[in-house]
CSV table of C-alpha atoms in Angstrom, one decimal:
chain,number,residue,atom,x,y,z
A,568,MET,CA,123.3,150.0,105.6
A,569,ASN,CA,121.3,152.4,107.8
A,570,GLY,CA,118.2,151.5,105.8
A,571,SER,CA,118.8,147.8,106.5
A,572,LEU,CA,119.2,148.4,110.2
A,573,SER,CA,116.0,150.4,110.3
A,574,SER,CA,114.1,147.6,108.4
A,575,ILE,CA,115.5,145.0,110.8
A,576,GLY,CA,114.4,147.2,113.8
A,577,LEU,CA,110.9,147.5,112.4
A,578,VAL,CA,110.7,143.8,111.8
A,579,VAL,CA,111.8,143.1,115.4
A,580,LEU,CA,109.3,145.7,116.7
A,581,PHE,CA,106.4,144.1,114.8
A,582,VAL,CA,107.4,140.7,116.1
A,583,LEU,CA,107.5,142.0,119.7
A,584,ILE,CA,104.1,143.6,119.2
A,585,GLY,CA,102.7,140.3,118.0
A,586,SER,CA,104.3,138.5,120.9
A,587,VAL,CA,102.5,140.8,123.4
A,588,PHE,CA,99.1,139.9,121.8
A,589,VAL,CA,100.0,136.2,121.7
A,590,ALA,CA,101.0,136.3,125.4
A,591,ALA,CA,97.8,138.1,126.3
A,592,GLU,CA,95.6,135.6,124.5
A,593,THR,CA,97.3,132.6,126.0
A,594,ALA,CA,97.2,134.0,129.5
A,595,LEU,CA,93.5,135.0,129.3
A,596,VAL,CA,92.4,131.7,127.6
A,597,SER,CA,94.3,129.5,130.1
A,598,LEU,CA,93.0,131.5,133.1
A,599,ARG,CA,90.5,129.4,135.1
A,600,ASP,CA,87.1,130.9,136.1
A,601,SER,CA,88.1,130.5,139.8
A,602,GLN,CA,91.4,132.4,139.2
A,603,ALA,CA,89.5,135.2,137.4
A,604,ARG,CA,87.0,135.6,140.3
A,605,SER,CA,89.9,135.6,142.8
A,606,LEU,CA,91.7,138.4,140.8
A,607,ALA,CA,88.5,140.5,140.7
A,608,ILE,CA,88.2,140.3,144.5
A,609,ASN,CA,91.9,140.7,145.4
A,610,ARG,CA,93.7,142.6,142.7
A,611,GLY,CA,91.7,145.8,142.3
A,612,ARG,CA,90.8,147.5,139.0
A,613,ARG,CA,93.2,145.3,136.9
A,614,GLY,CA,91.7,142.2,138.4
A,615,ARG,CA,88.2,143.3,137.6
A,616,ILE,CA,89.2,144.1,134.0
A,617,VAL,CA,90.7,140.6,133.6
A,618,ALA,CA,87.6,139.0,135.1
A,619,GLY,CA,85.4,141.0,132.6
A,620,LEU,CA,87.5,139.8,129.7
A,621,ASN,CA,87.3,136.2,131.0
A,622,GLN,CA,83.5,136.4,131.0
A,623,ASP,CA,83.4,137.7,127.4
A,624,PRO,CA,86.0,135.7,125.4
A,625,ASN,CA,84.6,136.9,122.0
A,626,ARG,CA,85.6,140.4,122.8
A,627,PHE,CA,89.2,139.9,123.8
A,628,LEU,CA,89.8,137.1,121.2
A,629,ALA,CA,88.8,139.3,118.4
A,630,SER,CA,91.0,142.2,119.7
A,631,VAL,CA,94.0,139.9,120.1
A,632,GLN,CA,93.5,138.3,116.6
A,633,VAL,CA,93.4,141.7,115.0
A,634,GLY,CA,96.7,142.6,116.7
A,635,VAL,CA,98.4,139.3,115.9
A,636,THR,CA,97.3,139.3,112.3
A,637,LEU,CA,98.3,142.9,111.6
A,638,SER,CA,101.7,142.6,113.3
A,639,GLY,CA,102.4,139.3,111.6
A,640,PHE,CA,101.4,140.6,108.2
A,641,LEU,CA,103.5,143.8,108.6
A,642,SER,CA,106.6,142.0,109.8
A,643,ALA,CA,106.5,139.4,107.0
A,644,ALA,CA,105.5,141.7,104.1
A,645,PHE,CA,107.5,144.8,105.0
A,646,GLY,CA,110.5,142.9,106.3
A,647,ALA,CA,110.8,140.5,103.3
A,648,ALA,CA,110.2,143.2,100.7
A,649,THR,CA,112.8,145.6,102.1
A,650,LEU,CA,115.5,143.3,103.4
A,651,ALA,CA,115.3,141.1,100.3
A,652,ASP,CA,116.4,144.0,98.1
A,653,ASP,CA,119.4,144.6,100.4
A,654,LEU,CA,120.4,140.9,100.4
A,655,ALA,CA,120.0,140.2,96.6
A,656,PRO,CA,123.3,141.9,95.6
A,657,TYR,CA,125.3,139.6,97.9
A,658,LEU,CA,123.9,136.5,96.1
A,659,GLU,CA,124.9,137.6,92.6
A,660,PRO,CA,128.6,136.8,93.1
A,661,LEU,CA,127.5,133.2,93.8
A,662,GLY,CA,126.7,132.8,90.1
A,663,LEU,CA,123.0,133.7,90.3
A,664,SER,CA,121.3,135.9,87.8
A,665,THR,CA,119.7,139.2,89.0
A,666,SER,CA,116.2,137.8,88.9
A,667,ALA,CA,117.3,134.5,90.6
A,668,SER,CA,119.2,136.3,93.3
A,669,GLU,CA,116.1,138.5,94.0
A,670,THR,CA,113.9,135.5,94.2
A,671,ALA,CA,116.4,133.6,96.5
A,672,ALA,CA,116.8,136.6,98.7
A,673,LEU,CA,113.0,137.0,99.0
A,674,ILE,CA,112.6,133.3,100.0
A,675,ALA,CA,115.5,133.4,102.4
A,676,MET,CA,114.3,136.5,104.2
A,677,THR,CA,110.7,135.1,104.3
A,678,LEU,CA,112.0,132.0,106.0
A,679,VAL,CA,114.2,133.9,108.4
A,680,ILE,CA,111.4,136.3,109.4
A,681,SER,CA,109.0,133.4,109.7
A,682,TYR,CA,111.4,131.5,112.0
A,683,VAL,CA,112.0,134.6,114.2
A,684,SER,CA,108.3,135.3,114.3
A,685,LEU,CA,107.5,131.7,115.2
A,686,VAL,CA,110.0,131.4,118.0
A,687,PHE,CA,110.0,134.9,119.5
A,688,GLY,CA,106.5,135.9,118.5
A,689,GLU,CA,104.6,132.7,119.2
A,690,LEU,CA,106.3,129.9,121.1
A,691,VAL,CA,108.3,131.9,123.7
A,692,PRO,CA,105.4,134.2,124.7
A,693,LYS,CA,103.0,131.3,124.9
A,694,ARG,CA,105.3,129.2,127.0
A,695,LEU,CA,105.9,132.1,129.4
A,696,ALA,CA,102.2,133.1,129.6
A,697,LEU,CA,101.2,129.5,130.4
A,698,GLN,CA,103.7,129.4,133.3
A,699,ARG,CA,102.6,132.8,134.7
A,700,ALA,CA,99.0,133.2,133.5
A,701,GLU,CA,97.9,135.5,136.3
A,702,SER,CA,100.9,137.9,136.0
A,703,PHE,CA,100.6,138.2,132.2
A,704,ALA,CA,96.8,138.6,132.4
A,705,LEU,CA,97.1,141.4,135.0
A,706,SER,CA,99.8,143.2,133.0
A,707,LEU,CA,98.3,142.9,129.6
A,708,GLY,CA,94.5,142.8,130.4
A,709,PRO,CA,94.1,146.6,130.5
A,710,LEU,CA,95.8,147.0,127.1
A,711,ILE,CA,93.6,144.4,125.5
A,712,ASP,CA,90.5,146.0,127.2
A,713,ARG,CA,91.4,149.4,125.8
A,714,MET,CA,92.1,148.1,122.4
A,715,SER,CA,88.8,146.2,122.3
A,716,ARG,CA,87.0,149.5,123.1
A,717,LEU,CA,88.8,151.4,120.4
A,718,SER,CA,88.2,148.8,117.7
A,719,ARG,CA,84.6,148.0,118.7
A,720,PRO,CA,83.1,148.3,115.2
A,721,VAL,CA,85.7,145.9,113.8
A,722,ILE,CA,85.2,143.5,116.7
A,723,TRP,CA,81.5,143.6,116.3
A,724,LEU,CA,81.8,142.7,112.6
A,725,LEU,CA,84.2,139.9,113.4
A,726,SER,CA,82.1,138.5,116.3
A,727,LEU,CA,79.0,138.6,114.1
A,728,SER,CA,80.8,136.7,111.3
A,729,THR,CA,82.2,134.2,113.8
A,730,ASN,CA,78.8,133.5,115.4
A,731,LEU,CA,77.3,133.0,112.0
A,732,VAL,CA,79.9,130.5,111.0
A,733,VAL,CA,79.7,128.7,114.3
A,734,ARG,CA,75.9,128.3,114.0
A,735,LEU,CA,76.4,127.0,110.4
A,736,LEU,CA,78.8,124.4,111.7
A,737,GLY,CA,76.3,123.3,114.4
A,738,GLY,CA,77.9,125.0,117.4
A,739,ASN,CA,76.5,127.3,120.0
A,740,PRO,CA,78.1,130.8,119.9
A,741,GLU,CA,76.8,131.5,123.5
A,742,ALA,CA,78.3,128.3,125.0
A,743,LYS,CA,81.0,128.6,127.6
A,744,ARG,CA,84.1,126.5,127.8
A,745,GLU,CA,83.6,123.0,129.0
A,746,GLN,CA,83.7,122.5,132.8
A,747,MET,CA,86.4,120.3,134.3
A,748,SER,CA,85.3,116.8,134.7
A,749,ASP,CA,85.7,114.8,137.9
A,750,GLU,CA,88.3,112.6,136.2
A,751,GLU,CA,90.4,115.7,135.2
A,752,LEU,CA,90.1,117.1,138.7
A,753,ARG,CA,91.3,113.9,140.2
A,754,GLU,CA,94.2,113.7,137.8
A,755,ILE,CA,95.2,117.3,138.7
A,756,VAL,CA,95.0,116.4,142.4
A,757,GLY,CA,96.9,113.2,141.9
A,758,SER,CA,99.8,114.8,140.0
A,759,HIS,CA,100.1,118.0,142.0
A,760,SER,CA,103.6,118.1,143.5
A,761,ALA,CA,102.6,120.3,146.4
A,762,LEU,CA,100.4,117.6,147.9
A,763,GLY,CA,101.7,114.8,150.1
A,764,ASP,CA,100.5,111.2,150.1
A,765,GLU,CA,98.2,111.7,153.0
A,766,GLU,CA,96.6,114.8,151.5
A,767,ARG,CA,96.1,113.0,148.1
A,768,GLN,CA,94.5,110.0,149.9
A,769,ILE,CA,92.1,112.3,151.8
A,770,LEU,CA,91.1,114.1,148.6
A,771,GLU,CA,90.6,110.9,146.8
A,772,ASP,CA,88.4,109.6,149.6
A,773,VAL,CA,86.4,112.8,149.3
A,774,PHE,CA,85.9,112.2,145.5
A,775,GLN,CA,84.8,108.7,146.2
A,776,ALA,CA,82.5,109.8,149.0
A,777,GLY,CA,80.8,112.2,146.6
A,778,ASP,CA,79.6,109.2,144.5
A,779,ARG,CA,78.2,107.2,147.5
A,780,GLN,CA,74.9,107.1,149.3
A,781,ILE,CA,74.4,106.6,153.0
A,782,ARG,CA,72.9,103.1,152.5
A,783,GLU,CA,76.4,102.1,151.6
A,784,VAL,CA,77.9,103.2,154.9
A,785,MET,CA,75.0,102.8,157.4
A,786,VAL,CA,74.8,100.3,160.2
A,787,PRO,CA,72.0,97.9,159.1
A,788,ARG,CA,69.1,97.5,161.5
A,789,THR,CA,70.1,94.0,162.4
A,790,GLU,CA,73.3,95.3,163.9
A,791,VAL,CA,71.8,98.3,165.8
A,792,ASP,CA,71.3,98.2,169.6
A,793,PHE,CA,67.9,99.7,170.1
A,794,LEU,CA,66.4,100.7,173.5
A,795,ASP,CA,62.7,100.0,174.2
A,796,ALA,CA,60.8,103.2,174.9
A,797,SER,CA,58.8,101.4,177.7
A,798,ALA,CA,61.9,100.2,179.6
A,799,PRO,CA,62.7,101.8,182.9
A,800,VAL,CA,65.8,104.1,182.9
A,801,HIS,CA,67.7,102.0,185.4
A,802,GLN,CA,67.3,98.9,183.2
A,803,ALA,CA,68.2,100.7,180.0
A,804,SER,CA,71.3,102.2,181.7
A,805,ARG,CA,72.6,98.8,182.5
A,806,GLN,CA,72.1,97.7,178.8
A,807,ALA,CA,73.7,100.9,177.6
A,808,ILE,CA,76.9,100.8,179.6
A,809,SER,CA,77.5,97.2,178.5
A,810,GLN,CA,77.9,98.5,174.9
A,811,PRO,CA,80.5,100.9,173.5
A,812,HIS,CA,78.0,103.4,172.1
A,813,SER,CA,77.2,106.9,173.4
A,814,ARG,CA,73.8,107.3,171.7
A,815,TYR,CA,70.9,104.8,171.3
A,816,PRO,CA,67.8,104.9,169.1
A,817,VAL,CA,64.6,104.5,171.0
A,818,ILE,CA,61.8,102.4,169.6
A,819,ARG,CA,58.2,101.4,170.5
A,820,ALA,CA,56.8,98.2,169.1
A,821,SER,CA,59.4,97.5,166.4
A,822,ALA,CA,62.6,98.9,164.8
A,823,ASP,CA,60.4,100.6,162.2
A,824,ASP,CA,58.9,102.8,164.9
A,825,VAL,CA,61.8,104.9,166.1
A,826,ILE,CA,60.7,107.8,168.2
A,827,GLY,CA,64.0,109.4,169.0
A,828,PHE,CA,67.3,108.7,170.7
A,829,VAL,CA,68.9,109.0,174.1
A,830,HIS,CA,72.5,109.8,175.1
A,831,VAL,CA,74.1,107.5,177.7
A,832,ARG,CA,74.6,110.6,179.9
A,833,ASP,CA,70.8,111.0,180.0
A,834,LEU,CA,70.5,107.5,181.3
A,835,LEU,CA,73.1,107.9,184.0
A,836,ASP,CA,71.7,111.3,185.2
A,837,PRO,CA,71.4,110.8,189.0
A,838,ASP,CA,68.2,112.9,189.1
A,839,VAL,CA,66.3,110.3,187.0
A,840,VAL,CA,68.0,107.0,187.4
A,841,ASP,CA,66.3,106.2,190.7
A,842,ARG,CA,62.8,107.3,189.6
A,843,SER,CA,60.3,105.3,187.6
A,844,VAL,CA,61.1,107.2,184.4
A,845,ARG,CA,60.7,105.4,181.1
A,846,VAL,CA,63.2,105.7,178.3
A,847,GLY,CA,60.6,107.1,175.9
A,848,GLU,CA,60.0,110.1,178.2
A,849,MET,CA,63.6,111.1,177.8
A,850,ALA,CA,63.9,110.5,174.0
A,851,ARG,CA,65.3,113.4,172.0
A,852,ASP,CA,64.1,114.1,168.4
A,853,ILE,CA,66.0,112.2,165.8
A,854,LEU,CA,66.8,113.0,162.2
A,855,THR,CA,65.5,110.7,159.5
A,856,LEU,CA,67.3,110.5,156.2
A,857,PRO,CA,66.3,108.5,153.0
A,858,TRP,CA,68.8,105.8,152.3
A,859,THR,CA,69.5,107.3,148.8
A,860,ARG,CA,70.7,110.6,150.3
A,861,PRO,CA,74.3,111.3,149.0
A,862,LEU,CA,76.9,110.8,151.7
A,863,LEU,CA,78.3,114.4,151.6
A,864,SER,CA,74.8,115.9,151.6
A,865,ALA,CA,73.9,113.9,154.7
A,866,LEU,CA,77.2,115.0,156.4
A,867,THR,CA,76.3,118.6,155.7
A,868,ASP,CA,72.8,118.2,157.1
A,869,MET,CA,74.0,116.6,160.3
A,870,ARG,CA,76.7,119.2,160.8
A,871,ARG,CA,74.3,122.0,160.2
A,872,GLU,CA,71.8,120.6,162.7
A,873,GLY,CA,74.5,119.6,165.3
A,874,ILE,CA,73.2,116.0,165.1
A,875,HIS,CA,75.4,112.9,165.6
A,876,LEU,CA,72.9,110.1,164.9
A,877,ALA,CA,70.3,109.7,162.2
A,878,VAL,CA,67.8,107.0,161.2
A,879,VAL,CA,68.1,105.8,157.7
A,880,ALA,CA,64.7,105.0,156.0
A,881,ASP,CA,64.2,102.7,153.1
A,882,GLU,CA,61.9,103.2,150.1
A,883,TYR,CA,59.0,101.8,152.1
A,884,GLY,CA,59.4,104.1,155.1
A,885,GLY,CA,60.8,101.4,157.3
A,886,THR,CA,64.1,101.6,159.2
A,887,ALA,CA,67.0,100.4,157.1
A,888,GLY,CA,69.6,101.2,159.7
A,889,ILE,CA,71.3,104.2,161.4
A,890,VAL,CA,74.2,106.4,160.4
A,891,THR,CA,76.4,108.5,162.7
A,892,MET,CA,78.5,111.5,162.2
A,893,GLU,CA,81.5,109.3,162.8
A,894,ASP,CA,80.5,106.8,160.1
A,895,LEU,CA,80.4,109.7,157.6
A,896,VAL,CA,83.6,111.3,158.7
A,897,GLU,CA,85.4,108.0,158.5
A,898,GLU,CA,84.6,107.8,154.8
A,899,LEU,CA,86.8,110.9,154.4
A,900,VAL,CA,89.6,110.4,156.8
A,901,GLY,CA,89.7,106.7,157.5
A,902,ASP,CA,89.0,104.7,160.7
A,903,ILE,CA,88.5,106.7,163.9
A,904,ARG,CA,88.9,104.7,167.1
A,905,ASP,CA,88.6,105.6,170.7
A,906,GLU,CA,89.4,103.8,173.9
A,907,TYR,CA,85.9,102.1,174.0
A,908,ASP,CA,86.0,100.8,170.4
A,909,VAL,CA,86.3,97.0,170.2
A,910,GLU,CA,89.3,96.1,168.0
A,911,GLU,CA,87.8,93.6,165.6
A,912,SER,CA,89.6,92.4,162.5
A,913,GLU,CA,87.0,91.9,159.8
A,914,THR,CA,89.6,90.4,157.4
A,915,THR,CA,91.7,87.3,158.0
A,916,ARG,CA,94.4,86.4,155.5
A,917,HIS,CA,95.7,82.8,155.3
A,918,LEU,CA,99.0,81.6,154.1
A,919,SER,CA,97.3,79.7,151.3
A,920,GLY,CA,96.0,83.0,149.9
A,921,ASP,CA,92.5,82.6,151.1
A,922,VAL,CA,90.8,85.6,152.6
A,923,GLU,CA,88.0,85.6,155.2
A,924,VAL,CA,85.8,88.7,155.4
A,925,ASP,CA,82.6,89.9,157.1
A,926,GLY,CA,79.4,89.2,155.2
A,927,LEU,CA,78.3,92.8,155.8
A,928,LEU,CA,81.3,94.2,154.0
A,929,ASN,CA,80.0,96.6,151.3
A,930,ARG,CA,81.0,96.3,147.7
A,931,ASP,CA,83.7,98.9,147.7
A,932,ASP,CA,85.3,97.6,150.9
A,933,PHE,CA,85.1,94.0,149.6
A,934,GLU,CA,87.0,95.0,146.4
A,935,ASP,CA,89.6,96.8,148.6
A,936,GLU,CA,90.1,93.6,150.7
A,937,THR,CA,90.0,91.0,148.0
A,938,GLY,CA,90.6,92.7,144.6
A,939,ILE,CA,87.3,91.3,143.4
A,940,GLU,CA,84.6,93.7,142.0
A,941,LEU,CA,81.1,92.6,142.7
A,942,PRO,CA,78.8,93.3,139.8
A,943,GLU,CA,76.1,95.9,140.0
A,944,GLY,CA,72.8,94.7,141.5
A,945,PRO,CA,70.1,95.3,144.0
A,946,TYR,CA,72.4,94.8,147.0
A,947,GLU,CA,75.1,96.7,148.8
A,948,THR,CA,77.0,93.9,150.7
A,949,VAL,CA,78.7,90.5,150.1
A,950,ALA,CA,75.8,88.9,151.9
A,951,GLY,CA,73.3,90.6,149.5
A,952,TYR,CA,75.3,89.4,146.5
A,953,LEU,CA,75.2,85.8,147.7
A,954,MET,CA,71.5,85.9,148.4
A,955,SER,CA,70.9,87.4,144.9
A,956,GLN,CA,72.9,84.6,143.2
A,957,LEU,CA,71.5,81.8,145.3
A,958,GLY,CA,67.9,83.0,145.2
A,959,ARG,CA,67.4,82.1,148.8
A,960,ILE,CA,68.8,82.6,152.3
A,961,PRO,CA,72.4,81.4,152.2
A,962,ARG,CA,73.4,78.4,154.4
A,963,PRO,CA,76.9,77.5,155.6
A,964,GLY,CA,78.8,75.7,152.9
A,965,ASP,CA,77.1,77.5,150.0
A,966,VAL,CA,79.5,78.4,147.2
A,967,VAL,CA,79.3,81.1,144.5
A,968,GLU,CA,81.9,81.5,141.8
A,969,LEU,CA,83.0,84.9,140.5
A,970,GLU,CA,85.9,86.0,138.3
A,971,GLY,CA,87.8,82.7,138.9
A,972,HIS,CA,87.2,82.8,142.7
A,973,ARG,CA,85.0,80.9,145.0
A,974,ILE,CA,83.0,82.7,147.7
A,975,THR,CA,82.1,80.2,150.4
A,976,VAL,CA,79.6,80.9,153.2
A,977,LEU,CA,81.3,80.0,156.5
A,978,THR,CA,78.8,81.1,159.2
A,979,VAL,CA,75.2,82.4,159.3
A,980,GLU,CA,73.7,84.3,162.3
A,981,GLY,CA,69.9,83.9,162.0
A,982,ARG,CA,69.3,84.8,158.4
A,983,ARG,CA,72.4,86.9,158.0
A,984,VAL,CA,75.6,85.8,156.4
A,985,SER,CA,78.2,86.7,159.0
A,986,ARG,CA,81.4,85.3,157.5
A,987,VAL,CA,82.6,84.2,154.1
A,988,ARG,CA,85.8,82.9,152.6
A,989,VAL,CA,87.3,83.9,149.2
A,990,THR,CA,89.5,81.3,147.5
A,991,VAL,CA,90.9,81.0,144.0
A,992,ALA,CA,88.8,78.5,142.1
A,993,PRO,CA,90.8,75.4,140.8
A,994,PRO,CA,91.2,75.2,137.0
A,995,PRO,CA,88.7,73.0,135.3
A,996,ALA,CA,89.8,69.4,134.9
A,997,VAL,CA,91.1,68.5,131.4
A,998,ALA,CA,90.2,65.1,130.1
A,999,GLU,CA,93.3,63.0,129.2
A,1000,PRO,CA,93.4,61.7,125.7
A,1001,VAL,CA,92.6,58.0,125.4
């Protein structure tokens, strides 16, 4: 009896030893690089050990597998061999022969030990290690590190063999784990229970902004209020205070010749307003950005330089429009309005289901308002799409059909489509049988 208890105790011990290695492997493998770096900075020596193991997975994986394999082998082989002999005599009264009872006892003990090993040596430690990866990594990391040092020759041989097989299978032994994709990161953010709806929306806007260029959010040159560099300050000040802007780009002969910008406070300075000072003499330097500059990159540049207004240049060097710090920030946090902003509704919804929108609405905003996705093309706005489809300057009444909808040009200002209506196209007429 004492021998059986000793054997059971040894089996339990081997299973527990195996569970330690399994938990260590799971914790270290599931640990993200950012978590490992944080542990190295904030958790002292243990944190640095964990970060070192995280950077060299071959070393700790080989150590762990040696421990798991040995403990599993010893628990199964030793336990089944010794406990089966103790169990066999209890099966003979059931009518089994001596050889049959020994075989049945061996099979039974193997199944029992396998079950115990699977539950307590594999599944439970893995589940716990996944739930508390940092804690398990800090607790078991030094043990794995010490074992890897002691068994370095064995690990070297195993690593060499592993690298050889990986190369034969077409893999790269030096490759790191795959980086998290944008879609995976968005899914994590969207499903994180600690984030509220507002926080999720802001983060989603940041992800979307990362894919956009400033030409998608700029104010086109046709909508920009420029100041003539040769205009007297007193004349320019009257023009400036009639508009809701605080900064104005200054031009010479045309909108393609922007020499700087002025702040409305410069124009209202009592020291210059009564003198014959020209606007061009007061112009400050202005930042010029290519219209393909990523939105977040442009925001970083403007924040670093302390600039609130920039000129957007097209591929030919001409002025495509302007972009402000407020325009870029609004892409992240939504509309920002002050007491001087004019409340203009760009979208009108009719009871019939028709929707009227501004012709300068960009593709993403148009999809948000109407649910219709404009196809990819050499344009950024609804007006650009209509011009591309018609092959000419649109006129009021022009109609373009898309995805079962009709986009009708309502008004045109100069050569720019200012207003369009989106309606559901009627189904095609079916000829009645004669």
